[in-house]
């Protein structure tokens, strides 16, 4: 009898265990195979410029007439928050196909899922901020299962195009004079691997382009005497700078999703076609409408080169060559507010002796002070430009990889170039995911732009209001 009771109890325990196991398994079966929400952290700017952090970027002198160290406040032009309607594109990398790939007819090889921002009430640890734009564009976990894992995880990749950039864009705009086109170039990407289907998905976006912030110090116009019947001068008026480019850059790029990437880290970027080059027009932080006075006369009012004294034609850019690729930017009319470049404020004084090579300093039409300084009065112009990583030789191209074009009082134009081969240590490169702030000076005599100082920062910070934890090796 005892044996019968023993076996009966074991049978009841087994039935109970089976029932609990079944309930547990059933509780893990989702009501829908679709990923109905996900969490996305947008990359933020790595912003140098805190007062206590700037000492490592100066020229090493205690003079009060040196330029300010490179500073940049990203909030001036970059909105670090998602806007309602912002889109994230998601695709799966598999053993045989890359994400976002399309065949010769333009059809998707692996599905491309479309998610739309709808709320800011989310954190890295809890909550969601994106949902499918429509359910037919939602990630289907059963599709993910059928496409199979890579190694130990299912690999999901995301692309974000700020503004109204469209999916599939693989080039930066060649004309970044408008803020819209500049922001379109700030393409971001994320790589995430998960070993579990039907799990919470989080994407940590990274900047995958290279951002140059250029501060250009331009001497104020001065007459320096006469030679025969010709009036001599040096420097420029506030309205003289008419064009600014990054020269012969490769605007097309490829995301390398197959590299040695860990989950929640930045993917690699490669040049798509080195034969396709374009001159990239830079965004000016000190633009003004045609006919609008800049408020920075800088001289005594004689020949100040105000807008009213110059025709619109004087400030238009040269025609661009026909492009050999699909340019994602919108055309920027030359008579728009973006076509007129202006300094950021009133002239300032700097000691050029601190950074000018001796052979160049001795030919400048500037007096040497008793303390050995050589003070010049200059305007500060400021530019931004975003490009993909470039070949190693890009910053050493002849005559230079940056060009600044000025209109002289004689109505002729003069070009100045910056070439990194003259930079000590030769450290300037167009490298993926970097924010490079450069101070440049235009000498009164000579046509090569001089580097005052530079600050190179990683442009990969993802420090948002989500309070992201430090990267760990374990898969999430």
PDB file of N, CA and C in Angstrom, residues 373-473:
ATOM      1  N   UNK A 373      56.111  90.924 -30.167  1.00  0.00           N
ATOM      2  CA  UNK A 373      54.826  90.502 -30.739  1.00  0.00           C
ATOM      3  C   UNK A 373      54.575  91.208 -32.062  1.00  0.00           C
ATOM      4  N   UNK A 374      53.697  90.611 -32.873  1.00  0.00           N
ATOM      5  CA  UNK A 374      53.293  91.189 -34.148  1.00  0.00           C
ATOM      6  C   UNK A 374      51.771  91.077 -34.206  1.00  0.00           C
ATOM      7  N   UNK A 375      51.095  92.178 -33.886  1.00  0.00           N
ATOM      8  CA  UNK A 375      49.648  92.148 -33.698  1.00  0.00           C
ATOM      9  C   UNK A 375      48.933  92.484 -35.000  1.00  0.00           C
ATOM     10  N   UNK A 376      47.913  91.654 -35.312  1.00  0.00           N
ATOM     11  CA  UNK A 376      47.098  91.891 -36.501  1.00  0.00           C
ATOM     12  C   UNK A 376      45.636  91.978 -36.088  1.00  0.00           C
ATOM     13  N   UNK A 377      44.903  92.835 -36.765  1.00  0.00           N
ATOM     14  CA  UNK A 377      43.467  92.969 -36.529  1.00  0.00           C
ATOM     15  C   UNK A 377      42.736  92.094 -37.549  1.00  0.00           C
ATOM     16  N   UNK A 378      41.863  91.218 -37.064  1.00  0.00           N
ATOM     17  CA  UNK A 378      41.270  90.205 -37.945  1.00  0.00           C
ATOM     18  C   UNK A 378      39.779  90.053 -37.689  1.00  0.00           C
ATOM     19  N   UNK A 379      39.067  89.565 -38.730  1.00  0.00           N
ATOM     20  CA  UNK A 379      37.698  89.088 -38.598  1.00  0.00           C
ATOM     21  C   UNK A 379      37.739  87.577 -38.359  1.00  0.00           C
ATOM     22  N   UNK A 380      36.737  87.068 -37.659  1.00  0.00           N
ATOM     23  CA  UNK A 380      36.604  85.624 -37.467  1.00  0.00           C
ATOM     24  C   UNK A 380      35.431  85.114 -38.284  1.00  0.00           C
ATOM     25  N   UNK A 381      35.729  84.242 -39.259  1.00  0.00           N
ATOM     26  CA  UNK A 381      34.717  83.529 -40.021  1.00  0.00           C
ATOM     27  C   UNK A 381      34.680  82.084 -39.520  1.00  0.00           C
ATOM     28  N   UNK A 382      33.498  81.481 -39.545  1.00  0.00           N
ATOM     29  CA  UNK A 382      33.369  80.136 -38.996  1.00  0.00           C
ATOM     30  C   UNK A 382      32.549  79.254 -39.941  1.00  0.00           C
ATOM     31  N   UNK A 383      33.039  78.024 -40.166  1.00  0.00           N
ATOM     32  CA  UNK A 383      32.406  77.099 -41.111  1.00  0.00           C
ATOM     33  C   UNK A 383      32.267  75.713 -40.506  1.00  0.00           C
ATOM     34  N   UNK A 384      31.306  74.962 -41.040  1.00  0.00           N
ATOM     35  CA  UNK A 384      31.147  73.547 -40.715  1.00  0.00           C
ATOM     36  C   UNK A 384      30.994  72.760 -42.008  1.00  0.00           C
ATOM     37  N   UNK A 385      31.562  71.550 -42.000  1.00  0.00           N
ATOM     38  CA  UNK A 385      31.420  70.663 -43.151  1.00  0.00           C
ATOM     39  C   UNK A 385      31.543  69.224 -42.651  1.00  0.00           C
ATOM     40  N   UNK A 386      30.753  68.328 -43.225  1.00  0.00           N
ATOM     41  CA  UNK A 386      30.736  66.921 -42.820  1.00  0.00           C
ATOM     42  C   UNK A 386      30.982  66.062 -44.048  1.00  0.00           C
ATOM     43  N   UNK A 387      32.014  65.209 -43.974  1.00  0.00           N
ATOM     44  CA  UNK A 387      32.377  64.359 -45.103  1.00  0.00           C
ATOM     45  C   UNK A 387      32.703  62.954 -44.598  1.00  0.00           C
ATOM     46  N   UNK A 388      32.665  61.956 -45.483  1.00  0.00           N
ATOM     47  CA  UNK A 388      33.104  60.618 -45.065  1.00  0.00           C
ATOM     48  C   UNK A 388      34.606  60.593 -44.812  1.00  0.00           C
ATOM     49  N   UNK A 389      35.080  59.524 -44.195  1.00  0.00           N
ATOM     50  CA  UNK A 389      36.524  59.316 -44.069  1.00  0.00           C
ATOM     51  C   UNK A 389      37.136  59.302 -45.465  1.00  0.00           C
ATOM     52  N   UNK A 390      38.327  59.874 -45.599  1.00  0.00           N
ATOM     53  CA  UNK A 390      38.973  60.051 -46.892  1.00  0.00           C
ATOM     54  C   UNK A 390      40.287  59.272 -46.954  1.00  0.00           C
ATOM     55  N   UNK A 391      40.831  59.100 -48.172  1.00  0.00           N
ATOM     56  CA  UNK A 391      42.145  58.446 -48.298  1.00  0.00           C
ATOM     57  C   UNK A 391      43.213  59.201 -47.520  1.00  0.00           C
ATOM     58  N   UNK A 392      44.278  58.509 -47.157  1.00  0.00           N
ATOM     59  CA  UNK A 392      45.330  59.094 -46.325  1.00  0.00           C
ATOM     60  C   UNK A 392      45.947  60.334 -46.963  1.00  0.00           C
ATOM     61  N   UNK A 393      46.033  60.360 -48.293  1.00  0.00           N
ATOM     62  CA  UNK A 393      46.682  61.478 -48.988  1.00  0.00           C
ATOM     63  C   UNK A 393      45.752  62.667 -49.184  1.00  0.00           C
ATOM     64  N   UNK A 394      44.506  62.558 -48.757  1.00  0.00           N
ATOM     65  CA  UNK A 394      43.511  63.596 -49.038  1.00  0.00           C
ATOM     66  C   UNK A 394      43.946  64.966 -48.513  1.00  0.00           C
ATOM     67  N   UNK A 395      44.414  65.040 -47.265  1.00  0.00           N
ATOM     68  CA  UNK A 395      44.737  66.343 -46.676  1.00  0.00           C
ATOM     69  C   UNK A 395      46.078  66.895 -47.144  1.00  0.00           C
ATOM     70  N   UNK A 396      46.788  66.158 -47.978  1.00  0.00           N
ATOM     71  CA  UNK A 396      48.070  66.646 -48.511  1.00  0.00           C
ATOM     72  C   UNK A 396      47.997  66.961 -50.002  1.00  0.00           C
ATOM     73  N   UNK A 397      46.799  66.997 -50.567  1.00  0.00           N
ATOM     74  CA  UNK A 397      46.658  67.237 -52.001  1.00  0.00           C
ATOM     75  C   UNK A 397      47.106  68.649 -52.363  1.00  0.00           C
ATOM     76  N   UNK A 398      47.569  68.825 -53.594  1.00  0.00           N
ATOM     77  CA  UNK A 398      48.046  70.121 -54.080  1.00  0.00           C
ATOM     78  C   UNK A 398      46.939  70.794 -54.889  1.00  0.00           C
ATOM     79  N   UNK A 399      46.745  72.112 -54.743  1.00  0.00           N
ATOM     80  CA  UNK A 399      47.476  73.026 -53.856  1.00  0.00           C
ATOM     81  C   UNK A 399      46.966  73.002 -52.412  1.00  0.00           C
ATOM     82  N   UNK A 400      45.835  72.351 -52.148  1.00  0.00           N
ATOM     83  CA  UNK A 400      45.326  72.270 -50.792  1.00  0.00           C
ATOM     84  C   UNK A 400      43.961  71.598 -50.770  1.00  0.00           C
ATOM     85  N   UNK A 401      43.563  71.081 -49.596  1.00  0.00           N
ATOM     86  CA  UNK A 401      42.268  70.412 -49.497  1.00  0.00           C
ATOM     87  C   UNK A 401      41.159  71.338 -49.006  1.00  0.00           C
ATOM     88  N   UNK A 402      41.532  72.572 -48.620  1.00  0.00           N
ATOM     89  CA  UNK A 402      40.540  73.615 -48.374  1.00  0.00           C
ATOM     90  C   UNK A 402      40.881  74.825 -49.219  1.00  0.00           C
ATOM     91  N   UNK A 403      39.849  75.454 -49.764  1.00  0.00           N
ATOM     92  CA  UNK A 403      40.034  76.643 -50.597  1.00  0.00           C
ATOM     93  C   UNK A 403      39.081  77.735 -50.121  1.00  0.00           C
ATOM     94  N   UNK A 404      39.633  78.953 -49.997  1.00  0.00           N
ATOM     95  CA  UNK A 404      38.849  80.122 -49.627  1.00  0.00           C
ATOM     96  C   UNK A 404      39.026  81.167 -50.726  1.00  0.00           C
ATOM     97  N   UNK A 405      37.920  81.662 -51.261  1.00  0.00           N
ATOM     98  CA  UNK A 405      37.976  82.598 -52.380  1.00  0.00           C
ATOM     99  C   UNK A 405      37.468  83.970 -51.938  1.00  0.00           C
ATOM    100  N   UNK A 406      38.260  85.005 -52.257  1.00  0.00           N
ATOM    101  CA  UNK A 406      37.950  86.376 -51.858  1.00  0.00           C
ATOM    102  C   UNK A 406      37.805  87.266 -53.083  1.00  0.00           C
ATOM    103  N   UNK A 407      36.976  88.281 -52.929  1.00  0.00           N
ATOM    104  CA  UNK A 407      36.854  89.335 -53.935  1.00  0.00           C
ATOM    105  C   UNK A 407      37.690  90.525 -53.469  1.00  0.00           C
ATOM    106  N   UNK A 408      38.689  90.903 -54.288  1.00  0.00           N
ATOM    107  CA  UNK A 408      39.555  92.023 -53.939  1.00  0.00           C
ATOM    108  C   UNK A 408      38.922  93.341 -54.368  1.00  0.00           C
ATOM    109  N   UNK A 409      39.380  94.490 -53.813  1.00  0.00           N
ATOM    110  CA  UNK A 409      38.849  95.796 -54.228  1.00  0.00           C
ATOM    111  C   UNK A 409      38.995  96.049 -55.720  1.00  0.00           C
ATOM    112  N   UNK A 410      39.958  95.370 -56.360  1.00  0.00           N
ATOM    113  CA  UNK A 410      40.156  95.545 -57.803  1.00  0.00           C
ATOM    114  C   UNK A 410      39.160  94.724 -58.618  1.00  0.00           C
ATOM    115  N   UNK A 411      38.191  94.039 -57.921  1.00  0.00           N
ATOM    116  CA  UNK A 411      37.168  93.200 -58.541  1.00  0.00           C
ATOM    117  C   UNK A 411      37.721  91.870 -59.058  1.00  0.00           C
ATOM    118  N   UNK A 412      38.983  91.609 -58.835  1.00  0.00           N
ATOM    119  CA  UNK A 412      39.522  90.294 -59.168  1.00  0.00           C
ATOM    120  C   UNK A 412      39.332  89.369 -57.961  1.00  0.00           C
ATOM    121  N   UNK A 413      39.441  88.071 -58.203  1.00  0.00           N
ATOM    122  CA  UNK A 413      39.319  87.118 -57.104  1.00  0.00           C
ATOM    123  C   UNK A 413      40.690  86.552 -56.766  1.00  0.00           C
ATOM    124  N   UNK A 414      40.863  86.201 -55.489  1.00  0.00           N
ATOM    125  CA  UNK A 414      42.102  85.579 -55.045  1.00  0.00           C
ATOM    126  C   UNK A 414      41.757  84.366 -54.202  1.00  0.00           C
ATOM    127  N   UNK A 415      42.476  83.267 -54.449  1.00  0.00           N
ATOM    128  CA  UNK A 415      42.230  82.018 -53.750  1.00  0.00           C
ATOM    129  C   UNK A 415      43.348  81.721 -52.760  1.00  0.00           C
ATOM    130  N   UNK A 416      42.965  81.224 -51.606  1.00  0.00           N
ATOM    131  CA  UNK A 416      43.905  80.782 -50.581  1.00  0.00           C
ATOM    132  C   UNK A 416      43.638  79.304 -50.298  1.00  0.00           C
ATOM    133  N   UNK A 417      44.715  78.555 -50.071  1.00  0.00           N
ATOM    134  CA  UNK A 417      44.587  77.109 -49.886  1.00  0.00           C
ATOM    135  C   UNK A 417      45.235  76.679 -48.570  1.00  0.00           C
ATOM    136  N   UNK A 418      44.673  75.604 -48.004  1.00  0.00           N
ATOM    137  CA  UNK A 418      45.274  75.004 -46.819  1.00  0.00           C
ATOM    138  C   UNK A 418      45.681  73.578 -47.150  1.00  0.00           C
ATOM    139  N   UNK A 419      46.952  73.272 -46.889  1.00  0.00           N
ATOM    140  CA  UNK A 419      47.494  71.947 -47.160  1.00  0.00           C
ATOM    141  C   UNK A 419      48.123  71.413 -45.883  1.00  0.00           C
ATOM    142  N   UNK A 420      47.704  70.218 -45.458  1.00  0.00           N
ATOM    143  CA  UNK A 420      48.149  69.680 -44.172  1.00  0.00           C
ATOM    144  C   UNK A 420      49.606  69.251 -44.160  1.00  0.00           C
ATOM    145  N   UNK A 421      50.257  69.199 -45.312  1.00  0.00           N
ATOM    146  CA  UNK A 421      51.657  68.782 -45.297  1.00  0.00           C
ATOM    147  C   UNK A 421      52.546  69.819 -44.609  1.00  0.00           C
ATOM    148  N   UNK A 422      51.991  71.026 -44.401  1.00  0.00           N
ATOM    149  CA  UNK A 422      52.752  72.052 -43.694  1.00  0.00           C
ATOM    150  C   UNK A 422      52.471  72.041 -42.195  1.00  0.00           C
ATOM    151  N   UNK A 423      51.608  71.111 -41.760  1.00  0.00           N
ATOM    152  CA  UNK A 423      51.274  71.018 -40.343  1.00  0.00           C
ATOM    153  C   UNK A 423      52.334  70.193 -39.637  1.00  0.00           C
ATOM    154  N   UNK A 424      52.825  70.726 -38.524  1.00  0.00           N
ATOM    155  CA  UNK A 424      53.829  70.000 -37.768  1.00  0.00           C
ATOM    156  C   UNK A 424      53.246  68.681 -37.271  1.00  0.00           C
ATOM    157  N   UNK A 425      54.004  67.618 -37.418  1.00  0.00           N
ATOM    158  CA  UNK A 425      53.629  66.250 -37.047  1.00  0.00           C
ATOM    159  C   UNK A 425      52.658  65.609 -38.032  1.00  0.00           C
ATOM    160  N   UNK A 426      52.065  66.388 -38.939  1.00  0.00           N
ATOM    161  CA  UNK A 426      51.207  65.826 -39.966  1.00  0.00           C
ATOM    162  C   UNK A 426      50.081  64.965 -39.443  1.00  0.00           C
ATOM    163  N   UNK A 427      49.389  65.426 -38.391  1.00  0.00           N
ATOM    164  CA  UNK A 427      48.394  64.591 -37.730  1.00  0.00           C
ATOM    165  C   UNK A 427      46.976  64.777 -38.258  1.00  0.00           C
ATOM    166  N   UNK A 428      46.752  65.729 -39.144  1.00  0.00           N
ATOM    167  CA  UNK A 428      45.398  65.980 -39.609  1.00  0.00           C
ATOM    168  C   UNK A 428      45.002  64.961 -40.678  1.00  0.00           C
ATOM    169  N   UNK A 429      43.939  64.222 -40.411  1.00  0.00           N
ATOM    170  CA  UNK A 429      43.394  63.267 -41.361  1.00  0.00           C
ATOM    171  C   UNK A 429      41.871  63.322 -41.269  1.00  0.00           C
ATOM    172  N   UNK A 430      41.198  62.997 -42.375  1.00  0.00           N
ATOM    173  CA  UNK A 430      39.742  62.901 -42.359  1.00  0.00           C
ATOM    174  C   UNK A 430      39.381  61.491 -41.921  1.00  0.00           C
ATOM    175  N   UNK A 431      39.178  61.306 -40.625  1.00  0.00           N
ATOM    176  CA  UNK A 431      38.997  59.995 -40.026  1.00  0.00           C
ATOM    177  C   UNK A 431      37.564  59.822 -39.549  1.00  0.00           C
ATOM    178  N   UNK A 432      37.029  58.621 -39.711  1.00  0.00           N
ATOM    179  CA  UNK A 432      35.648  58.329 -39.330  1.00  0.00           C
ATOM    180  C   UNK A 432      35.386  58.656 -37.864  1.00  0.00           C
ATOM    181  N   UNK A 433      34.235  59.292 -37.628  1.00  0.00           N
ATOM    182  CA  UNK A 433      33.782  59.513 -36.273  1.00  0.00           C
ATOM    183  C   UNK A 433      34.580  60.516 -35.473  1.00  0.00           C
ATOM    184  N   UNK A 434      35.233  61.476 -36.137  1.00  0.00           N
ATOM    185  CA  UNK A 434      35.987  62.492 -35.406  1.00  0.00           C
ATOM    186  C   UNK A 434      35.370  63.871 -35.607  1.00  0.00           C
ATOM    187  N   UNK A 435      35.503  64.700 -34.590  1.00  0.00           N
ATOM    188  CA  UNK A 435      35.121  66.101 -34.628  1.00  0.00           C
ATOM    189  C   UNK A 435      36.407  66.897 -34.526  1.00  0.00           C
ATOM    190  N   UNK A 436      36.769  67.602 -35.596  1.00  0.00           N
ATOM    191  CA  UNK A 436      38.049  68.304 -35.651  1.00  0.00           C
ATOM    192  C   UNK A 436      37.796  69.805 -35.748  1.00  0.00           C
ATOM    193  N   UNK A 437      38.241  70.527 -34.730  1.00  0.00           N
ATOM    194  CA  UNK A 437      38.074  71.976 -34.685  1.00  0.00           C
ATOM    195  C   UNK A 437      39.416  72.608 -35.020  1.00  0.00           C
ATOM    196  N   UNK A 438      39.444  73.453 -36.030  1.00  0.00           N
ATOM    197  CA  UNK A 438      40.699  74.017 -36.509  1.00  0.00           C
ATOM    198  C   UNK A 438      40.630  75.540 -36.532  1.00  0.00           C
ATOM    199  N   UNK A 439      41.674  76.201 -36.011  1.00  0.00           N
ATOM    200  CA  UNK A 439      41.843  77.642 -36.129  1.00  0.00           C
ATOM    201  C   UNK A 439      42.870  77.916 -37.226  1.00  0.00           C
ATOM    202  N   UNK A 440      42.473  78.708 -38.216  1.00  0.00           N
ATOM    203  CA  UNK A 440      43.342  79.020 -39.354  1.00  0.00           C
ATOM    204  C   UNK A 440      43.505  80.532 -39.481  1.00  0.00           C
ATOM    205  N   UNK A 441      44.658  80.939 -40.029  1.00  0.00           N
ATOM    206  CA  UNK A 441      44.934  82.357 -40.229  1.00  0.00           C
ATOM    207  C   UNK A 441      45.310  82.603 -41.677  1.00  0.00           C
ATOM    208  N   UNK A 442      44.752  83.686 -42.226  1.00  0.00           N
ATOM    209  CA  UNK A 442      45.048  84.088 -43.594  1.00  0.00           C
ATOM    210  C   UNK A 442      46.108  85.178 -43.542  1.00  0.00           C
ATOM    211  N   UNK A 443      47.349  84.919 -43.954  1.00  0.00           N
ATOM    212  CA  UNK A 443      48.389  85.948 -43.861  1.00  0.00           C
ATOM    213  C   UNK A 443      48.118  87.105 -44.817  1.00  0.00           C
ATOM    214  N   UNK A 444      48.613  88.277 -44.462  1.00  0.00           N
ATOM    215  CA  UNK A 444      48.444  89.440 -45.344  1.00  0.00           C
ATOM    216  C   UNK A 444      49.266  89.277 -46.622  1.00  0.00           C
ATOM    217  N   UNK A 445      50.372  88.586 -46.522  1.00  0.00           N
ATOM    218  CA  UNK A 445      51.160  88.279 -47.718  1.00  0.00           C
ATOM    219  C   UNK A 445      51.381  86.780 -47.772  1.00  0.00           C
ATOM    220  N   UNK A 446      51.127  86.176 -48.941  1.00  0.00           N
ATOM    221  CA  UNK A 446      51.201  84.742 -49.108  1.00  0.00           C
ATOM    222  C   UNK A 446      49.824  84.173 -49.404  1.00  0.00           C
ATOM    223  N   UNK A 447      49.764  83.022 -50.061  1.00  0.00           N
ATOM    224  CA  UNK A 447      48.469  82.446 -50.431  1.00  0.00           C
ATOM    225  C   UNK A 447      48.229  81.088 -49.786  1.00  0.00           C
ATOM    226  N   UNK A 448      48.996  80.768 -48.739  1.00  0.00           N
ATOM    227  CA  UNK A 448      48.777  79.525 -48.009  1.00  0.00           C
ATOM    228  C   UNK A 448      48.194  79.848 -46.640  1.00  0.00           C
ATOM    229  N   UNK A 449      47.108  79.186 -46.309  1.00  0.00           N
ATOM    230  CA  UNK A 449      46.470  79.385 -45.017  1.00  0.00           C
ATOM    231  C   UNK A 449      47.293  78.679 -43.944  1.00  0.00           C
ATOM    232  N   UNK A 450      47.467  79.331 -42.794  1.00  0.00           N
ATOM    233  CA  UNK A 450      48.327  78.822 -41.731  1.00  0.00           C
ATOM    234  C   UNK A 450      47.489  78.259 -40.592  1.00  0.00           C
ATOM    235  N   UNK A 451      47.862  77.075 -40.108  1.00  0.00           N
ATOM    236  CA  UNK A 451      47.187  76.478 -38.963  1.00  0.00           C
ATOM    237  C   UNK A 451      47.683  77.126 -37.670  1.00  0.00           C
ATOM    238  N   UNK A 452      46.761  77.670 -36.884  1.00  0.00           N
ATOM    239  CA  UNK A 452      47.107  78.221 -35.574  1.00  0.00           C
ATOM    240  C   UNK A 452      47.131  77.098 -34.544  1.00  0.00           C
ATOM    241  N   UNK A 453      46.050  76.360 -34.456  1.00  0.00           N
ATOM    242  CA  UNK A 453      45.959  75.213 -33.562  1.00  0.00           C
ATOM    243  C   UNK A 453      44.765  74.354 -33.966  1.00  0.00           C
ATOM    244  N   UNK A 454      44.700  73.165 -33.429  1.00  0.00           N
ATOM    245  CA  UNK A 454      43.618  72.237 -33.765  1.00  0.00           C
ATOM    246  C   UNK A 454      43.302  71.373 -32.560  1.00  0.00           C
ATOM    247  N   UNK A 455      42.060  70.938 -32.493  1.00  0.00           N
ATOM    248  CA  UNK A 455      41.613  70.067 -31.416  1.00  0.00           C
ATOM    249  C   UNK A 455      40.818  68.936 -32.053  1.00  0.00           C
ATOM    250  N   UNK A 456      41.279  67.710 -31.886  1.00  0.00           N
ATOM    251  CA  UNK A 456      40.630  66.554 -32.500  1.00  0.00           C
ATOM    252  C   UNK A 456      39.964  65.728 -31.405  1.00  0.00           C
ATOM    253  N   UNK A 457      38.658  65.535 -31.549  1.00  0.00           N
ATOM    254  CA  UNK A 457      37.880  64.807 -30.547  1.00  0.00           C
ATOM    255  C   UNK A 457      37.173  63.632 -31.215  1.00  0.00           C
ATOM    256  N   UNK A 458      36.917  62.555 -30.457  1.00  0.00           N
ATOM    257  CA  UNK A 458      36.049  61.506 -31.003  1.00  0.00           C
ATOM    258  C   UNK A 458      34.623  62.036 -31.116  1.00  0.00           C
ATOM    259  N   UNK A 459      33.983  61.769 -32.248  1.00  0.00           N
ATOM    260  CA  UNK A 459      32.610  62.239 -32.461  1.00  0.00           C
ATOM    261  C   UNK A 459      31.666  61.046 -32.300  1.00  0.00           C
ATOM    262  N   UNK A 460      31.900  60.288 -31.248  1.00  0.00           N
ATOM    263  CA  UNK A 460      31.152  59.046 -31.079  1.00  0.00           C
ATOM    264  C   UNK A 460      30.417  58.999 -29.757  1.00  0.00           C
ATOM    265  N   UNK A 461      30.356  60.113 -29.039  1.00  0.00           N
ATOM    266  CA  UNK A 461      29.656  60.113 -27.766  1.00  0.00           C
ATOM    267  C   UNK A 461      28.173  59.832 -27.969  1.00  0.00           C
ATOM    268  N   UNK A 462      27.602  59.059 -27.058  1.00  0.00           N
ATOM    269  CA  UNK A 462      26.162  58.827 -27.081  1.00  0.00           C
ATOM    270  C   UNK A 462      25.614  59.133 -25.688  1.00  0.00           C
ATOM    271  N   UNK A 463      26.025  60.279 -25.171  1.00  0.00           N
ATOM    272  CA  UNK A 463      25.607  60.691 -23.833  1.00  0.00           C
ATOM    273  C   UNK A 463      24.363  61.558 -23.955  1.00  0.00           C
ATOM    274  N   UNK A 464      23.212  60.966 -23.756  1.00  0.00           N
ATOM    275  CA  UNK A 464      21.949  61.671 -23.859  1.00  0.00           C
ATOM    276  C   UNK A 464      21.264  61.632 -22.503  1.00  0.00           C
ATOM    277  N   UNK A 465      20.012  62.080 -22.480  1.00  0.00           N
ATOM    278  CA  UNK A 465      19.278  62.036 -21.222  1.00  0.00           C
ATOM    279  C   UNK A 465      18.918  60.615 -20.822  1.00  0.00           C
ATOM    280  N   UNK A 466      19.357  59.615 -21.599  1.00  0.00           N
ATOM    281  CA  UNK A 466      19.073  58.229 -21.254  1.00  0.00           C
ATOM    282  C   UNK A 466      20.028  57.668 -20.202  1.00  0.00           C
ATOM    283  N   UNK A 467      21.092  58.420 -19.861  1.00  0.00           N
ATOM    284  CA  UNK A 467      22.068  57.935 -18.880  1.00  0.00           C
ATOM    285  C   UNK A 467      22.598  56.557 -19.248  1.00  0.00           C
ATOM    286  N   UNK A 468      23.212  56.487 -20.407  1.00  0.00           N
ATOM    287  CA  UNK A 468      23.684  55.202 -20.909  1.00  0.00           C
ATOM    288  C   UNK A 468      24.798  54.650 -20.042  1.00  0.00           C
ATOM    289  N   UNK A 469      24.759  53.345 -19.765  1.00  0.00           N
ATOM    290  CA  UNK A 469      25.837  52.728 -18.984  1.00  0.00           C
ATOM    291  C   UNK A 469      27.082  52.552 -19.828  1.00  0.00           C
ATOM    292  N   UNK A 470      28.210  52.307 -19.166  1.00  0.00           N
ATOM    293  CA  UNK A 470      29.445  52.020 -19.878  1.00  0.00           C
ATOM    294  C   UNK A 470      29.293  50.748 -20.699  1.00  0.00           C
ATOM    295  N   UNK A 471      30.001  50.682 -21.821  1.00  0.00           N
ATOM    296  CA  UNK A 471      29.955  49.501 -22.681  1.00  0.00           C
ATOM    297  C   UNK A 471      30.487  48.284 -21.951  1.00  0.00           C
ATOM    298  N   UNK A 472      29.755  47.189 -22.027  1.00  0.00           N
ATOM    299  CA  UNK A 472      30.201  45.925 -21.457  1.00  0.00           C
ATOM    300  C   UNK A 472      30.323  44.884 -22.561  1.00  0.00           C
ATOM    301  N   UNK A 473      31.092  43.843 -22.261  1.00  0.00           N
ATOM    302  CA  UNK A 473      31.356  42.844 -23.281  1.00  0.00           C
ATOM    303  C   UNK A 473      30.185  41.890 -23.485  1.00  0.00           C
TER     304      UNK A 473
END
